[in-house]
Coordinates of C-alpha atoms and ligand atoms in Angstrom, one line a residue:
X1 CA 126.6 122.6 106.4
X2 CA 129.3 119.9 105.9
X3 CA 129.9 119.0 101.9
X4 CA 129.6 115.8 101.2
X5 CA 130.0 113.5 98.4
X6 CA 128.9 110.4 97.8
X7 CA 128.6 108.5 94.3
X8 CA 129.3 105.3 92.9
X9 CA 128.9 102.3 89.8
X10 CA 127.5 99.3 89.4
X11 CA 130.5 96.5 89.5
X12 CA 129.1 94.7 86.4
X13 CA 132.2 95.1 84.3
X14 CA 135.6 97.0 84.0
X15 CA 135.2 100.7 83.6
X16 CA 135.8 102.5 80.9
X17 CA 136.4 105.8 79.3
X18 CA 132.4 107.0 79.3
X19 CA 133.0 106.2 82.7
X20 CA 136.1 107.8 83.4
X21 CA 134.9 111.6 81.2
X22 CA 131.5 111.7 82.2
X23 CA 132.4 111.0 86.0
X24 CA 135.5 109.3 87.3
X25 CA 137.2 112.4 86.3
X26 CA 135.2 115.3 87.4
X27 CA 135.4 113.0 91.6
X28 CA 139.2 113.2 91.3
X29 CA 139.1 116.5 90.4
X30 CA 136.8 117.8 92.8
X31 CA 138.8 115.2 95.2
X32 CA 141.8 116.9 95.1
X33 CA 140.1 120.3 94.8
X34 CA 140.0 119.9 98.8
X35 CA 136.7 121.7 99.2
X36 CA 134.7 118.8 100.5
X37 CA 134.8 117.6 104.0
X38 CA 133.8 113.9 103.3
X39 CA 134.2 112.1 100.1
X40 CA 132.6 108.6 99.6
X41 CA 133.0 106.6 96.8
X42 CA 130.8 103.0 96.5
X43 CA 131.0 100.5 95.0
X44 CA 126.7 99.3 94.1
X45 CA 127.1 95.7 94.3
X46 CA 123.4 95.7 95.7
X47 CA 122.4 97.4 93.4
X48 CA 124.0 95.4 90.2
X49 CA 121.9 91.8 91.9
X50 CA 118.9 94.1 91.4
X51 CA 119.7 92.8 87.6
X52 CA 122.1 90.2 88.0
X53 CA 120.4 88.2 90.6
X54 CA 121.7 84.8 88.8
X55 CA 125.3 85.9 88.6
X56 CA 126.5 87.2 91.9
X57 CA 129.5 85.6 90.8
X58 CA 130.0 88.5 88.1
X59 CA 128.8 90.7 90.3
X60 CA 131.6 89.5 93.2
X61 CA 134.6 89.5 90.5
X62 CA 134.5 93.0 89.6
X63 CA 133.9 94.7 92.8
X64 CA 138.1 94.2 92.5
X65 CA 138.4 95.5 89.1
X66 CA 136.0 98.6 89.9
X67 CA 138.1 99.3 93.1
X68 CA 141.5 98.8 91.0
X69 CA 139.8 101.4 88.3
X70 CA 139.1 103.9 90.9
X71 CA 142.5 103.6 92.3
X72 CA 144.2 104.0 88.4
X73 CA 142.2 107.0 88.4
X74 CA 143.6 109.0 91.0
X75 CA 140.8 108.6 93.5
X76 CA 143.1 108.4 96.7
X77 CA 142.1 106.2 99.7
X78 CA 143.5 108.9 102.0
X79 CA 140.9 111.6 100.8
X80 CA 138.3 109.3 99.3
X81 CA 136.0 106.5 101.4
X82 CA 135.6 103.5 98.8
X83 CA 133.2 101.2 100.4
X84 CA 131.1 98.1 98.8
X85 CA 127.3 98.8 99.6
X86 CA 125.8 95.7 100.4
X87 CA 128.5 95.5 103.5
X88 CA 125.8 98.4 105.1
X89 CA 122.7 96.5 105.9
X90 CA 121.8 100.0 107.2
X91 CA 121.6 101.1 103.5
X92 CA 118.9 98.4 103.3
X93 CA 116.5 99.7 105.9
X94 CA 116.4 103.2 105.1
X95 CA 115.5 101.8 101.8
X96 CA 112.8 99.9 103.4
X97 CA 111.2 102.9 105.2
X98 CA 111.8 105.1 101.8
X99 CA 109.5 102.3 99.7
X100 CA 106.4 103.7 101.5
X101 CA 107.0 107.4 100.6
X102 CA 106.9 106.5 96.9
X103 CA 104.1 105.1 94.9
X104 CA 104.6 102.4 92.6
X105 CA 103.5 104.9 89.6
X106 CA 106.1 107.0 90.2
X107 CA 108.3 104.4 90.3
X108 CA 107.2 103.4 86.9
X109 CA 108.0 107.1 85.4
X110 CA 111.6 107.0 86.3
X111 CA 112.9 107.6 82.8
X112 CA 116.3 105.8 83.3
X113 CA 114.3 102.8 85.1
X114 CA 112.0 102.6 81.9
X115 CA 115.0 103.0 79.0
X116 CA 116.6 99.8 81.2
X117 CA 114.0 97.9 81.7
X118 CA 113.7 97.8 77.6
X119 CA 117.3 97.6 77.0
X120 CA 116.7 94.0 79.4
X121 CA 113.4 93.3 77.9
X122 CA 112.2 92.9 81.3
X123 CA 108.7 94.5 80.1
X124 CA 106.6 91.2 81.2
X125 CA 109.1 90.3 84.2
X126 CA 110.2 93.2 86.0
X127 CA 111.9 92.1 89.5
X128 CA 110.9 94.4 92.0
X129 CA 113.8 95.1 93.8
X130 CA 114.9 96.4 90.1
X131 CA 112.0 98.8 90.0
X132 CA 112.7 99.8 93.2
X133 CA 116.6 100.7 92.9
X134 CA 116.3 104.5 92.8
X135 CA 114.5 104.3 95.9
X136 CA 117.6 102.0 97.2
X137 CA 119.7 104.6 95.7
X138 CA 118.0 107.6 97.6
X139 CA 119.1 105.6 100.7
X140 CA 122.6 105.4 99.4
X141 CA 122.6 108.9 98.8
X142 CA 120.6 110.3 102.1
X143 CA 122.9 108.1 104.5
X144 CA 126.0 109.3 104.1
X145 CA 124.2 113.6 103.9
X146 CA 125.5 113.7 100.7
X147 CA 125.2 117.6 99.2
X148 CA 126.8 116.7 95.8
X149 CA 126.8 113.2 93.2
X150 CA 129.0 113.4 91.2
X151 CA 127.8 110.9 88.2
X152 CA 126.5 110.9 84.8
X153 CA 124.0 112.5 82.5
X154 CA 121.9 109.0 83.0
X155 CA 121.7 109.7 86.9
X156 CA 119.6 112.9 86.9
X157 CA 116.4 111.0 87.5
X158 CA 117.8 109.2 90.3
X159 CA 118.9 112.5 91.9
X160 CA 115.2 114.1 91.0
X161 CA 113.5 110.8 92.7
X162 CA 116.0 111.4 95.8
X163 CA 115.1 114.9 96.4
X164 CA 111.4 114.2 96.3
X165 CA 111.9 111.3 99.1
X166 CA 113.7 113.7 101.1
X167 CA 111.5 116.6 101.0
X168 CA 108.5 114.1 101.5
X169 CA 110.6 112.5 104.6
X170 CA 111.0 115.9 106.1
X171 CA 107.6 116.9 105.5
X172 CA 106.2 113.6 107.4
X173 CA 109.2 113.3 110.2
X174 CA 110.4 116.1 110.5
X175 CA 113.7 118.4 109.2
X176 CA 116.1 114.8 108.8
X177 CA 117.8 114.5 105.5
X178 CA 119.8 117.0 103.1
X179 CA 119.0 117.3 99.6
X180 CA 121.8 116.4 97.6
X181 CA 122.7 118.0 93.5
X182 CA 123.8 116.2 90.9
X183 CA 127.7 117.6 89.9
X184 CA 128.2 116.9 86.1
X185 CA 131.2 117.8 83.6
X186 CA 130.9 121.2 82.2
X187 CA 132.3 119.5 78.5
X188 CA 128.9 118.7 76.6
X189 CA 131.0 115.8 74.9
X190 CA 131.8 114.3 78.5
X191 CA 127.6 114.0 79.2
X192 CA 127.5 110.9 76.7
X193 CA 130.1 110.0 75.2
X194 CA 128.8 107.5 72.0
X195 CA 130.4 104.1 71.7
X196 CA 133.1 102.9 69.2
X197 CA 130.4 102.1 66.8
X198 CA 128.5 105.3 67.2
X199 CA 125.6 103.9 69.1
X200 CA 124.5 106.4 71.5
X201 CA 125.9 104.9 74.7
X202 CA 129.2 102.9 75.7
X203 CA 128.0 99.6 77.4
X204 CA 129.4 97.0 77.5
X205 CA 126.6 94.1 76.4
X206 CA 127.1 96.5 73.3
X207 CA 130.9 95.6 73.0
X208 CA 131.9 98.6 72.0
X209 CA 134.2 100.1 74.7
X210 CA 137.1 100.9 75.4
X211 CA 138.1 100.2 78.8
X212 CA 140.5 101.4 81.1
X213 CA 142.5 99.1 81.2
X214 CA 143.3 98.5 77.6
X215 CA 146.5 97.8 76.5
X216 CA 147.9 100.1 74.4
X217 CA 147.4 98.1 71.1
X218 CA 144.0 97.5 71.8
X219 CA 142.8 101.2 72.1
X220 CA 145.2 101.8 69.2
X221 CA 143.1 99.0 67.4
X222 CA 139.5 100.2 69.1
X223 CA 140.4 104.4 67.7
X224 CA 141.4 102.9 64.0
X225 CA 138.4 101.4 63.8
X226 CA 135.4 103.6 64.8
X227 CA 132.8 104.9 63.1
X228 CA 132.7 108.4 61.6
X229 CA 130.6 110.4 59.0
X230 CA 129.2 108.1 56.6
X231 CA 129.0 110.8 54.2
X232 CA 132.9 111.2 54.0
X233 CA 133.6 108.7 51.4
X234 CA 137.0 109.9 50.4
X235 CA 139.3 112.6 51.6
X236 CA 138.4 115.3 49.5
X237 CA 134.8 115.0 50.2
X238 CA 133.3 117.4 52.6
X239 CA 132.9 116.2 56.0
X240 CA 130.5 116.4 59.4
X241 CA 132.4 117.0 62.6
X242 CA 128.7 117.2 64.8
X243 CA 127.8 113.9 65.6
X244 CA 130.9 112.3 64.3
X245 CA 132.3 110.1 67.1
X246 CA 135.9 110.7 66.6
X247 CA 135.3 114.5 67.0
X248 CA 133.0 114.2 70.2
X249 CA 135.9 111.9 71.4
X250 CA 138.1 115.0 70.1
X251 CA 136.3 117.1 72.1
X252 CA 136.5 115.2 75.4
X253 CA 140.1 114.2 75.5
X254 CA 142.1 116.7 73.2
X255 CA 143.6 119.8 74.8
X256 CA 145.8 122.3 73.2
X257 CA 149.1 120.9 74.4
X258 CA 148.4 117.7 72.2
X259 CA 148.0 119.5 69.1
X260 CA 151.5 121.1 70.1
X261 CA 152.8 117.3 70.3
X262 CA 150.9 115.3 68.2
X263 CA 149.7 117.5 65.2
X264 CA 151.3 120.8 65.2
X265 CA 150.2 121.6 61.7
X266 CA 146.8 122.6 63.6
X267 CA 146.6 125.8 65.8
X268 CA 143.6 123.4 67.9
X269 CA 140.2 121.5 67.1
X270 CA 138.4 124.4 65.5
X271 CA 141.2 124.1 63.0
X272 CA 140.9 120.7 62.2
X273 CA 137.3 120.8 62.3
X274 CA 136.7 123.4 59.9
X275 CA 139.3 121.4 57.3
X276 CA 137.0 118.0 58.0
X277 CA 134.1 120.2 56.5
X278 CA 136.0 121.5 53.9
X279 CA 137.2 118.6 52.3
X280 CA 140.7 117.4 51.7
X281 CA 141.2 116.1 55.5
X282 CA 140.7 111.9 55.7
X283 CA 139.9 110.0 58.8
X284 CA 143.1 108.5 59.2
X285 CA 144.8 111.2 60.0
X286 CA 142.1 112.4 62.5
X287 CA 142.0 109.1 64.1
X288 CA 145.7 108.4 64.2
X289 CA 145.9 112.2 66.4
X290 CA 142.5 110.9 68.7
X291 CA 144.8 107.4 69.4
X292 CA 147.7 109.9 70.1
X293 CA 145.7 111.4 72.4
X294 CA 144.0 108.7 73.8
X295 CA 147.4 106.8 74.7
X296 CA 148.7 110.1 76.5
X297 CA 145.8 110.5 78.7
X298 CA 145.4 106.8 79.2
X299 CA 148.7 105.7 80.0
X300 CA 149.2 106.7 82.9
X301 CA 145.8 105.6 84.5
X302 CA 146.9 102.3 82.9
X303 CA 150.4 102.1 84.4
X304 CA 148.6 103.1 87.9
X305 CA 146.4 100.1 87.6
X306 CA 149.2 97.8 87.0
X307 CA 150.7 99.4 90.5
X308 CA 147.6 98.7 92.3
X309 CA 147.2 95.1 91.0
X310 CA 150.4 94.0 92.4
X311 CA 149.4 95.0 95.6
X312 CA 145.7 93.6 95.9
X313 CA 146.1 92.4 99.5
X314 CA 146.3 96.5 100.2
X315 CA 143.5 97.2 97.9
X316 CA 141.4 94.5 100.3
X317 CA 141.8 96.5 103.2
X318 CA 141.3 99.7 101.7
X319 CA 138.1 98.0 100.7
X320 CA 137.7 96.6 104.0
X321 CA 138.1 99.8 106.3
X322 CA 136.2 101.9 104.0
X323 CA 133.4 99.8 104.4
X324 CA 133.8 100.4 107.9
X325 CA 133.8 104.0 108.3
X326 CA 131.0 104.2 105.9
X327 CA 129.2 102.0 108.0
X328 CA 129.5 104.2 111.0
X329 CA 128.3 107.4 108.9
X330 CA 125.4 105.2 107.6
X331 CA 124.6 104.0 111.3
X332 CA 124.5 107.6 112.8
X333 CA 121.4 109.0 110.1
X334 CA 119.7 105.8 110.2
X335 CA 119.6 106.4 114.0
X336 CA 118.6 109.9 113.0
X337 CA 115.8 108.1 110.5
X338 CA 114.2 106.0 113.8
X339 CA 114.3 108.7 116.1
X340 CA 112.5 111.0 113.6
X341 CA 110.2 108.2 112.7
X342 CA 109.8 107.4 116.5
X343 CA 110.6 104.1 116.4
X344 CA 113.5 104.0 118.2
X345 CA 111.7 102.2 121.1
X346 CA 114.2 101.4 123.4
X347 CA 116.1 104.5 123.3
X348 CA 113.7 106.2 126.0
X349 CA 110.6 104.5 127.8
X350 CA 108.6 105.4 123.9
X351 CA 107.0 102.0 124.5
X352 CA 105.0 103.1 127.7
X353 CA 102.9 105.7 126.3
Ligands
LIG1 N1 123.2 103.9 89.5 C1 124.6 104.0 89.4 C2 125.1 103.3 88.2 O1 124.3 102.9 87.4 C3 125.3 103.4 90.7 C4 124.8 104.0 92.0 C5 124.2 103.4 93.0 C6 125.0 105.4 92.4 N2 124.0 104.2 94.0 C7 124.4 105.4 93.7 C8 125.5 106.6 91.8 C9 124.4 106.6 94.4 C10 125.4 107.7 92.5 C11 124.9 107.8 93.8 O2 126.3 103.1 88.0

């Protein structure tokens, strides 16, 4: 069987570095790991009006700044489809013909759907076609035969909903659509990475981001001033490293080469961990190391964006002829989805018996 990946974000905003560890980096990896035969990367403009249905003028002005973030990132328009989903009407009528393989209960369980629709307080006014996104998602997913999605943490109920429309498509229509797995990053501090302000999640209605495409100062400014341990009044007092943002941050970008560079008094992060408990290590000093760090590893995604915007023309049609070869993948399975639904009526003399 071909391996196939397909993932993709909401263009609601710039990307940033919860992004970028808990996903962008594990496609570029597995991108230019070579072991997949198809690679499509999408850009859920559809699925951000599901929420944004009065702004489709946010929703239009970052499908530009997500591409130009995906670029930054090393996702490479040779290897890599990037497509913009509501270009694929096709995506739209698998969804359609999905809606009536789910119930409306199970719809209502999706844990992801449910922590959303109370972040919005959408509890008296839920629009259906926002309810109804995983199921729009399973289409995404299921058109394209994708075996693997990459994405984050947040995305393993989507993934659980797909599989059950699948099986329950097969089951009804016959053998038709693959089953797709969810690919996350093997670093536990990559799955959810907290914000600046220690809240459990990055977002950006939160502000409390940093994005990739920050200017140096900025994340500088963003590192100096996050949150820690509460309990690590001054320097001498003993400190928590579990649940302390700068150390989960620590733990997501640091590798051993930057304590050579940046803090060579430490062999590595157990070392500077176990001196944070002890006492006598202040959060200066750990913070001014995690901006060190941050800077290296974000500079050159930066300095790749900057290449890309001066050439947006090029990103237009990379944009452009993705959407078209996506298109043609999503055409042949939905033709797949009529014939095993039998109604593809015109494609033999169906209609006369
Ligand atoms: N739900 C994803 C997000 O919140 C975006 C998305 C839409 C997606 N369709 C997808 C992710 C298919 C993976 C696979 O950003």
């Amino acid at each position: 069987m071909k391996q196939i990946i397909l993932t993709g974000d909401r263009p609601t905003g710039r990307l940033h570095v919860g992004h970028y560890v808990g996903s962008l980096k594990e496609r570029v990896a597995l991108q230019n790991a070579g072991q997949y035969d198809e690679i499509y990367i999408m850009i859920a403009d559809a699925q951000a009006l599901t929420d944004n249905a009065e702004h489709p003028e946010k929703v239009r002005q970052n499908i530009m700044q997500v591409a130009l973030d995906y670029l930054a990132c090393g996702i490479d328009p040779d290897k890599s489809t990037i497509f913009i989903q509501s270009m694929i009407p096709e995506l739209t009528e698998l969804t359609f013909y999905y809606m009536n393989l789910v119930t409306l209960s199970r719809v209502q369980r999706n844990p992801t759907v449910k922590a959303e629709i109370r972040q919005r307080n959408f509890e008296a006014s839920i629009p259906v076609g926002f309810l109804c996104y995983p199921i729009s998602q399973a289409a995404d997913i299921t058109a394209f035969r994708a075996t693997a999605v990459p994405a984050g943490e947040d995305q393993e109920p989507m993934l659980e909903q797909c599989r059950e429309i699948v099986r329950r498509f097969n089951e009804v229509y016959g053998e038709t659509l693959v089953e797709p797995q969810i690919v996350l990053p093997s670093n536990q501090a990559c799955l959810r990475l907290p914000g600046i302000d220690g809240k459990a999640k990055m977002s950006k209605s939160l502000g409390n981001c940093i994005y990739l495409s920050d200017e140096p100062e900025e994340i500088k400014a963003k590192v100096m001033s996050m949150f820690t341990d509460p309990t690590h009044l001054r320097k001498d007092d003993p400190g928590h490293t579990e649940g302390n943002p700068v150390f989960i941050y620590l733990e997501a970008f640091s590798r051993p080469e930057h304590f050579a560079e940046f803090l060579p008094e430490y062999s590595g992060l157990e070392e500077l961990k176990e001196h944070y408990r002890r006492g006598g290590l202040g959060d200066v000093t750990v913070k001014k190391f995690l901006n060190s760090v941050m800077q290296a590893e974000l500079g050159h995604v930066r300095e790749r964006r900057k290449l890309w915007e001066q050439r947006l023309p090029e990103v237009y049609e990379i944009l452009k002829a993705g959407t078209e070869a996506a298109r043609s993948a999503a055409a042949n399975t939905l033709h797949d989805v009529r014939h095993a639904m039998q109604i593809d009526y015109f494609e033999h003399a169906g209609l006369l018996n």
